[in-house]
PDB file of C-alpha atoms and ligand atoms in Angstrom:
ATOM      1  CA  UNK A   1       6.181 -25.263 -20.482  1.00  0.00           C
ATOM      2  CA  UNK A   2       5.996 -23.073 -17.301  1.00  0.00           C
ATOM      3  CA  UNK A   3       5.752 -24.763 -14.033  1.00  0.00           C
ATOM      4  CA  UNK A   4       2.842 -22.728 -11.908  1.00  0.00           C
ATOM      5  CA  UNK A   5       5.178 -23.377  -8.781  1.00  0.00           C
ATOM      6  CA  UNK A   6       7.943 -21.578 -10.302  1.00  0.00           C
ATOM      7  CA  UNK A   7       6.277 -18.192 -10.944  1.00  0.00           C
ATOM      8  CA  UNK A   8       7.501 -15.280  -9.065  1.00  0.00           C
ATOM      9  CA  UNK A   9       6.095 -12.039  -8.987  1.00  0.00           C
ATOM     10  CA  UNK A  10       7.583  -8.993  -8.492  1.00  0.00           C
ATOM     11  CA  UNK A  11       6.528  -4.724  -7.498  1.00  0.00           C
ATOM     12  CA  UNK A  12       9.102  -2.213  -7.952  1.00  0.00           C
ATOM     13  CA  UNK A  13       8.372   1.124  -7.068  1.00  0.00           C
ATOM     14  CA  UNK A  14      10.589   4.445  -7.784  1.00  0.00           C
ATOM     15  CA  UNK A  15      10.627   8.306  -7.260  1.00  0.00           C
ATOM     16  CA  UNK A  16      13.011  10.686  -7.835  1.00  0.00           C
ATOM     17  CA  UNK A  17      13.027  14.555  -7.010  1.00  0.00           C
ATOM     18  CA  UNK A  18      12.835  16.817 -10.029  1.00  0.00           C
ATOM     19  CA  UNK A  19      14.881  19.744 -11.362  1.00  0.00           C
ATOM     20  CA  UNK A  20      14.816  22.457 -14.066  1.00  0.00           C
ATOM     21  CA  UNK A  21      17.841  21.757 -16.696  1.00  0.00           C
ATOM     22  CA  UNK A  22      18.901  18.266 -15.676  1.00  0.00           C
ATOM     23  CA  UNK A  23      18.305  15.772 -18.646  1.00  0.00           C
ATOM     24  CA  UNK A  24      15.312  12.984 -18.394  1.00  0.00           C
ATOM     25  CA  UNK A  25      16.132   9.381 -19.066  1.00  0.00           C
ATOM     26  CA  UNK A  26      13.736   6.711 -19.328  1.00  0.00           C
ATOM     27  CA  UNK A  27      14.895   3.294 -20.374  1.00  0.00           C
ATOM     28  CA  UNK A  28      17.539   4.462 -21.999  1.00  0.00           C
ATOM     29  CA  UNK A  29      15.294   7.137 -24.078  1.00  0.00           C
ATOM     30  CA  UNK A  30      15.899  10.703 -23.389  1.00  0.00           C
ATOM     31  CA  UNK A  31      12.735  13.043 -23.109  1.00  0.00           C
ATOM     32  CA  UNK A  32      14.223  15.574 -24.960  1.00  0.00           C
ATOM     33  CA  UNK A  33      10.871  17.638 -24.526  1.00  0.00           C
ATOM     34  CA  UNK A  34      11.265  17.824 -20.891  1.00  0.00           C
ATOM     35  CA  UNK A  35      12.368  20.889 -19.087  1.00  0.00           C
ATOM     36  CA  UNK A  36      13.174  18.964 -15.928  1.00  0.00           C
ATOM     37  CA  UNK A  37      15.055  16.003 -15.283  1.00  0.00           C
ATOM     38  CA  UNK A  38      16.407  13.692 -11.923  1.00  0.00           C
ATOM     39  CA  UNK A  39      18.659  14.148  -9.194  1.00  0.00           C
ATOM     40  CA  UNK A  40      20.305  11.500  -8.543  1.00  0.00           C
ATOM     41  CA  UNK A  41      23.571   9.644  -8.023  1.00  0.00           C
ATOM     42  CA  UNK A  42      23.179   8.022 -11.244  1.00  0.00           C
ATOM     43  CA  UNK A  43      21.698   8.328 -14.466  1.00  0.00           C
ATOM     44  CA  UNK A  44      18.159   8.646 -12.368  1.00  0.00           C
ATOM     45  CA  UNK A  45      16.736   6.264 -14.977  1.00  0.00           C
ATOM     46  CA  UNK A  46      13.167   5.695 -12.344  1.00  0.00           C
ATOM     47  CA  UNK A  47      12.280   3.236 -14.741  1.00  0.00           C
ATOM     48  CA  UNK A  48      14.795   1.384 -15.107  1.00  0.00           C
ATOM     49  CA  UNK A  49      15.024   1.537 -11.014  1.00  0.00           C
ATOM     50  CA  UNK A  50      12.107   0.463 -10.709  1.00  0.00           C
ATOM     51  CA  UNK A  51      11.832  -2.402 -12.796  1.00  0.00           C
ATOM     52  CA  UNK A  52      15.264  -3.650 -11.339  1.00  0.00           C
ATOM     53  CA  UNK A  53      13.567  -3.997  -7.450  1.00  0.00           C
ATOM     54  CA  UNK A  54      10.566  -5.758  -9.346  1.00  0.00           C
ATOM     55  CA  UNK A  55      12.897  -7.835 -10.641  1.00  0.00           C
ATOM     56  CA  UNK A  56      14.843  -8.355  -7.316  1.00  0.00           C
ATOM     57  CA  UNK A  57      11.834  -8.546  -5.269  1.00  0.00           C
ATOM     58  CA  UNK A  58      10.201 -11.227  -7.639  1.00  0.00           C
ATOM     59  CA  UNK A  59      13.292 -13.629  -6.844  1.00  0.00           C
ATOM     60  CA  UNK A  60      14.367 -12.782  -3.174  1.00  0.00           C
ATOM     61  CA  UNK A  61      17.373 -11.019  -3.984  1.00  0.00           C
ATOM     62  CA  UNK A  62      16.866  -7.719  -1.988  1.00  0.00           C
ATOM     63  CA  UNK A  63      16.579  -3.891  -3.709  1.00  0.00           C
ATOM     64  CA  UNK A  64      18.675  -1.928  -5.298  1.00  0.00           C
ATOM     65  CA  UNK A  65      20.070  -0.219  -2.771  1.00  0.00           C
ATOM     66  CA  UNK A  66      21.692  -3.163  -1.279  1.00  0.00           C
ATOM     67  CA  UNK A  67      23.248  -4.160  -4.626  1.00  0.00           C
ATOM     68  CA  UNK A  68      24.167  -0.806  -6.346  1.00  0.00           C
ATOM     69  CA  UNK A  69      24.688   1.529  -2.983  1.00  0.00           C
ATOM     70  CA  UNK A  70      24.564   5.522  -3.640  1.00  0.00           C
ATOM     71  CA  UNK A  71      27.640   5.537  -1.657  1.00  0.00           C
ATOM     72  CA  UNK A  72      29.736   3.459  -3.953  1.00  0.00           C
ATOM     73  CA  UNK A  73      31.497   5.321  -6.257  1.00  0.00           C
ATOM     74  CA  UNK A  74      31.410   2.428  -8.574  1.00  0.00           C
ATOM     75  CA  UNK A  75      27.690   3.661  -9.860  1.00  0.00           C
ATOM     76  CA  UNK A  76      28.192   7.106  -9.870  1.00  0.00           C
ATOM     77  CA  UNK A  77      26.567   8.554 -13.235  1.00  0.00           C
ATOM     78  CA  UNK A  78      25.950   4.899 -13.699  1.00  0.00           C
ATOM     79  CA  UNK A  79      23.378   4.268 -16.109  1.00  0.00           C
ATOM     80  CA  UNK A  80      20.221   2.302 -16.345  1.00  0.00           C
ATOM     81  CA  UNK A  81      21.303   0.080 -18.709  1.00  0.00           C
ATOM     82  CA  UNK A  82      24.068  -1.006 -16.618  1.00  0.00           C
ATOM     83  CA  UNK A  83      22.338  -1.346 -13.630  1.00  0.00           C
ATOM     84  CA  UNK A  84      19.980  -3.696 -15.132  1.00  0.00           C
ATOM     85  CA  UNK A  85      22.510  -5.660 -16.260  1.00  0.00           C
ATOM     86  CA  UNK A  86      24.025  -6.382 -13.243  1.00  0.00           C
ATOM     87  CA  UNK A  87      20.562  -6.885 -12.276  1.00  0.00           C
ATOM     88  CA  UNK A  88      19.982  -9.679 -14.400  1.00  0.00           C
ATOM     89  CA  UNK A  89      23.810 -11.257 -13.515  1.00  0.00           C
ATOM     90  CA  UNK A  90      22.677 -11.360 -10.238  1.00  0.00           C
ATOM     91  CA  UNK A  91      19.246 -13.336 -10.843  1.00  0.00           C
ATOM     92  CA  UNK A  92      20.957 -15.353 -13.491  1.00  0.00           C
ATOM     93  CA  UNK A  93      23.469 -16.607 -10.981  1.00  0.00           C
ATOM     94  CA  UNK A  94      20.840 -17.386  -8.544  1.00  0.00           C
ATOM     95  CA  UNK A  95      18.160 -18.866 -10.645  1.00  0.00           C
ATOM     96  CA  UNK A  96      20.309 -19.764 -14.134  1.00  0.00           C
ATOM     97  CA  UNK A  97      17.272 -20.519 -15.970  1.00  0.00           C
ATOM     98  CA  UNK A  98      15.150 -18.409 -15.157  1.00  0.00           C
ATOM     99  CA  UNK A  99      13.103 -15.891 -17.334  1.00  0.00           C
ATOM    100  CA  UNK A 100      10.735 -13.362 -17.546  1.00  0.00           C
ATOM    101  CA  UNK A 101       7.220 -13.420 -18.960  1.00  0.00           C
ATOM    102  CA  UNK A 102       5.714  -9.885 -18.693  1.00  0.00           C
ATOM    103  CA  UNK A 103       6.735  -6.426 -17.542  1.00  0.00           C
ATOM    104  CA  UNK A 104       4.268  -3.833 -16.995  1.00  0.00           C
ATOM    105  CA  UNK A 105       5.182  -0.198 -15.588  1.00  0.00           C
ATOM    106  CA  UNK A 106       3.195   3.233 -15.253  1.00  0.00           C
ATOM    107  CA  UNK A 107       5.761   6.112 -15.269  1.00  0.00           C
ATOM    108  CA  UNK A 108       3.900   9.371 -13.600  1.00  0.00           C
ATOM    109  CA  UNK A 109       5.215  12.697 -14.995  1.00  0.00           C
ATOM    110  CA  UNK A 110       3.281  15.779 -15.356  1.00  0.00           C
ATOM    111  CA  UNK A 111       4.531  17.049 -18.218  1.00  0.00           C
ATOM    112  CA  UNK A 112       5.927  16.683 -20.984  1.00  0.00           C
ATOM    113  CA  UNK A 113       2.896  14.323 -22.292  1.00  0.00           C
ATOM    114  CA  UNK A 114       5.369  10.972 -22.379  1.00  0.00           C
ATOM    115  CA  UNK A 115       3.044   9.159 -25.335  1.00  0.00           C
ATOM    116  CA  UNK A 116       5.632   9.820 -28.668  1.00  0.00           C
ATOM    117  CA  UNK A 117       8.112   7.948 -26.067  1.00  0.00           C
ATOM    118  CA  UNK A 118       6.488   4.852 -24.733  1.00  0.00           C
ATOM    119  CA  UNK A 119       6.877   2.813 -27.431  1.00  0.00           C
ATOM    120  CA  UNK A 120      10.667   3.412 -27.861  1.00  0.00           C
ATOM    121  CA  UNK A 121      10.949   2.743 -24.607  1.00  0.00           C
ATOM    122  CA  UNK A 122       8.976  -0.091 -24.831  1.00  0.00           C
ATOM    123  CA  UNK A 123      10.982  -1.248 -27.553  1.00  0.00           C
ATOM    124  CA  UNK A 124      14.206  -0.937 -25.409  1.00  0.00           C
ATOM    125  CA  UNK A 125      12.938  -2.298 -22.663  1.00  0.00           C
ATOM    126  CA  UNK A 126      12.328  -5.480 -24.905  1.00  0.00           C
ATOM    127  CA  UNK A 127      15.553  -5.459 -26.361  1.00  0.00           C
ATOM    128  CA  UNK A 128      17.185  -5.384 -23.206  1.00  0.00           C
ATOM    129  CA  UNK A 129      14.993  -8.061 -21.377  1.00  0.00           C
ATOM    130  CA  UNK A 130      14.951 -10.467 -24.762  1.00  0.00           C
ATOM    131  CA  UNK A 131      11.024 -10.163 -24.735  1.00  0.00           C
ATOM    132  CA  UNK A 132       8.417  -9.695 -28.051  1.00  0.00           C
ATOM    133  CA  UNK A 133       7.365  -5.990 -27.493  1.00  0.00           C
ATOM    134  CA  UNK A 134       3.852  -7.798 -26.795  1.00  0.00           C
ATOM    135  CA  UNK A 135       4.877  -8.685 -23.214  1.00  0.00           C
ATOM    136  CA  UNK A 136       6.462  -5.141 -21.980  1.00  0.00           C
ATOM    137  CA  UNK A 137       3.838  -2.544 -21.315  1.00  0.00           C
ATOM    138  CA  UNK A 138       4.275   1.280 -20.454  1.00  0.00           C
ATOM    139  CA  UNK A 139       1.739   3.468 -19.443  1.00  0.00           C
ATOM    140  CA  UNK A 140       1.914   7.043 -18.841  1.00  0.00           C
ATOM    141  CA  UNK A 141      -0.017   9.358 -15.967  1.00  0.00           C
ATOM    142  CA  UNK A 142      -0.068  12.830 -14.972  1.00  0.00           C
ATOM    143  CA  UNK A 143      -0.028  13.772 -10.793  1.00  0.00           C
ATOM    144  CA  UNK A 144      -3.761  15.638 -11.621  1.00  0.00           C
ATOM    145  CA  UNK A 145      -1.636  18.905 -10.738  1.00  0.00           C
ATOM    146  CA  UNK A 146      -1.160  17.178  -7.004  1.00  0.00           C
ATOM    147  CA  UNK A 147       2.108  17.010  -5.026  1.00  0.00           C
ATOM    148  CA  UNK A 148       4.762  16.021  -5.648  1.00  0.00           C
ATOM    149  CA  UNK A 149       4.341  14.853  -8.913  1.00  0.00           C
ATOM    150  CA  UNK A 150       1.381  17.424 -10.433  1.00  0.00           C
ATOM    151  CA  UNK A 151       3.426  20.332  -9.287  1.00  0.00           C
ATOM    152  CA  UNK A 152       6.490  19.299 -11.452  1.00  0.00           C
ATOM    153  CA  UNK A 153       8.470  18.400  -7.854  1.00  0.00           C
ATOM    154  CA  UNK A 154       9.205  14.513  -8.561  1.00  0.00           C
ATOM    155  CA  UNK A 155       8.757  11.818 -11.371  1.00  0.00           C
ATOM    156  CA  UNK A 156       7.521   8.061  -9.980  1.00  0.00           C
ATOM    157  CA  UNK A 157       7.533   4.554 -11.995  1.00  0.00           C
ATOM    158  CA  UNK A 158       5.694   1.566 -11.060  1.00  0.00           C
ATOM    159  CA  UNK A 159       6.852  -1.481 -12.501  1.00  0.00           C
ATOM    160  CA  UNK A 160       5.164  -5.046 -11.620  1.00  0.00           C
ATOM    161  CA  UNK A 161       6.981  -8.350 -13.433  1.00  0.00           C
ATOM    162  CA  UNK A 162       5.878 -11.600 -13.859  1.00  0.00           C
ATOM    163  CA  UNK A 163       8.720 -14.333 -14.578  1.00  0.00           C
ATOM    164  CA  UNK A 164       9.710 -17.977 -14.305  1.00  0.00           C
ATOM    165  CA  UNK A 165      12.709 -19.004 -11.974  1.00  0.00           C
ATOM    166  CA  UNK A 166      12.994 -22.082 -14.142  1.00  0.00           C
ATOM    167  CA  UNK A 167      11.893 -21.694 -18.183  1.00  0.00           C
ATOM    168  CA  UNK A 168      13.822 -24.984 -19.005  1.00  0.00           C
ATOM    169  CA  UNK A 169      11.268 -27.025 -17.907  1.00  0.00           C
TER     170      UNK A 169
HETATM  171 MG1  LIG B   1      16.167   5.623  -8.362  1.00  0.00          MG
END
């Protein structure tokens, strides 16, 4: 039984600049089609960014620049996987029972075409968020050849989550 007064919702959003030769992590899935791949101080895992500052924002808790800072060498390389770990610590010691109840993201890439990936990365995502694959959705667009991320310049995710800060009663 979910109480309607503790539902949170939450809107992460995420971009990262692109470039030729660097590897392309989504939820923990490599695009191994992809030419181009993140800069970034970590694993550049937008996905996995993204869904982490829905996840924040949905409970209060900030973004996750305030909680995993560039400028700590602590998540250098770091991936997403361990970032949304923490993630979850940090929730979970706020709000002990709490729990989500859907995840739904759009990923925008222009190329490769991302569809023989969503559902293992759905299927992670799942795994890693102890949901049925039925409540984590991933959706795929191109830029329509428009800056920045139609001319191959960045990658963005969109994640919005629903969840419960108390699933006990
Ligand atoms: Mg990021």
């Amino acid at each position: 039984m979910v109480s309607l007064a503790d539902l949170r919702v939450g809107l992460g959003l995420d971009r990262h600049r692109l470039a030729k030769g660097l590897p392309l992590v989504l939820a923990g899935v490599t695009i191994d089609s992809s030419e181009r791949g993140p800069e970034a101080h970590s694993d550049g895992d937008v996905l996995v960014h993204a869904l982490i500052d829905a996840l924040l924002g949905a409970c209060g808790l900030g973004d996750i620049g305030e909680h995993f800072p560039p400028s700590d060498v602590q998540w250098a390389n770091a991936s997403g996987e361990a970032l949304l770990k923490g993630t979850l610590q940090l929730v979970r010691e706020a709000y002990p029972a709490f729990q989500v109840i859907n995840v739904d993201a759009t990923i925008h890439l222009e190329a490769p075409k991302l569809k023989p990936y969503k559902f293992p990365v759905r299927e992670t995502l799942a795994k890693w968020l102890d949901l049925p694959i039925s409540c984590v959705s991933v959706k795929a667009k191109t830029g329509e050849k428009l800056p920045p991320v139609g001319t191959l310049e960045a990658i963005d995710a969109q994640v919005a989550v629903l969840l419960t800060l108390n699933a006990s009663c």
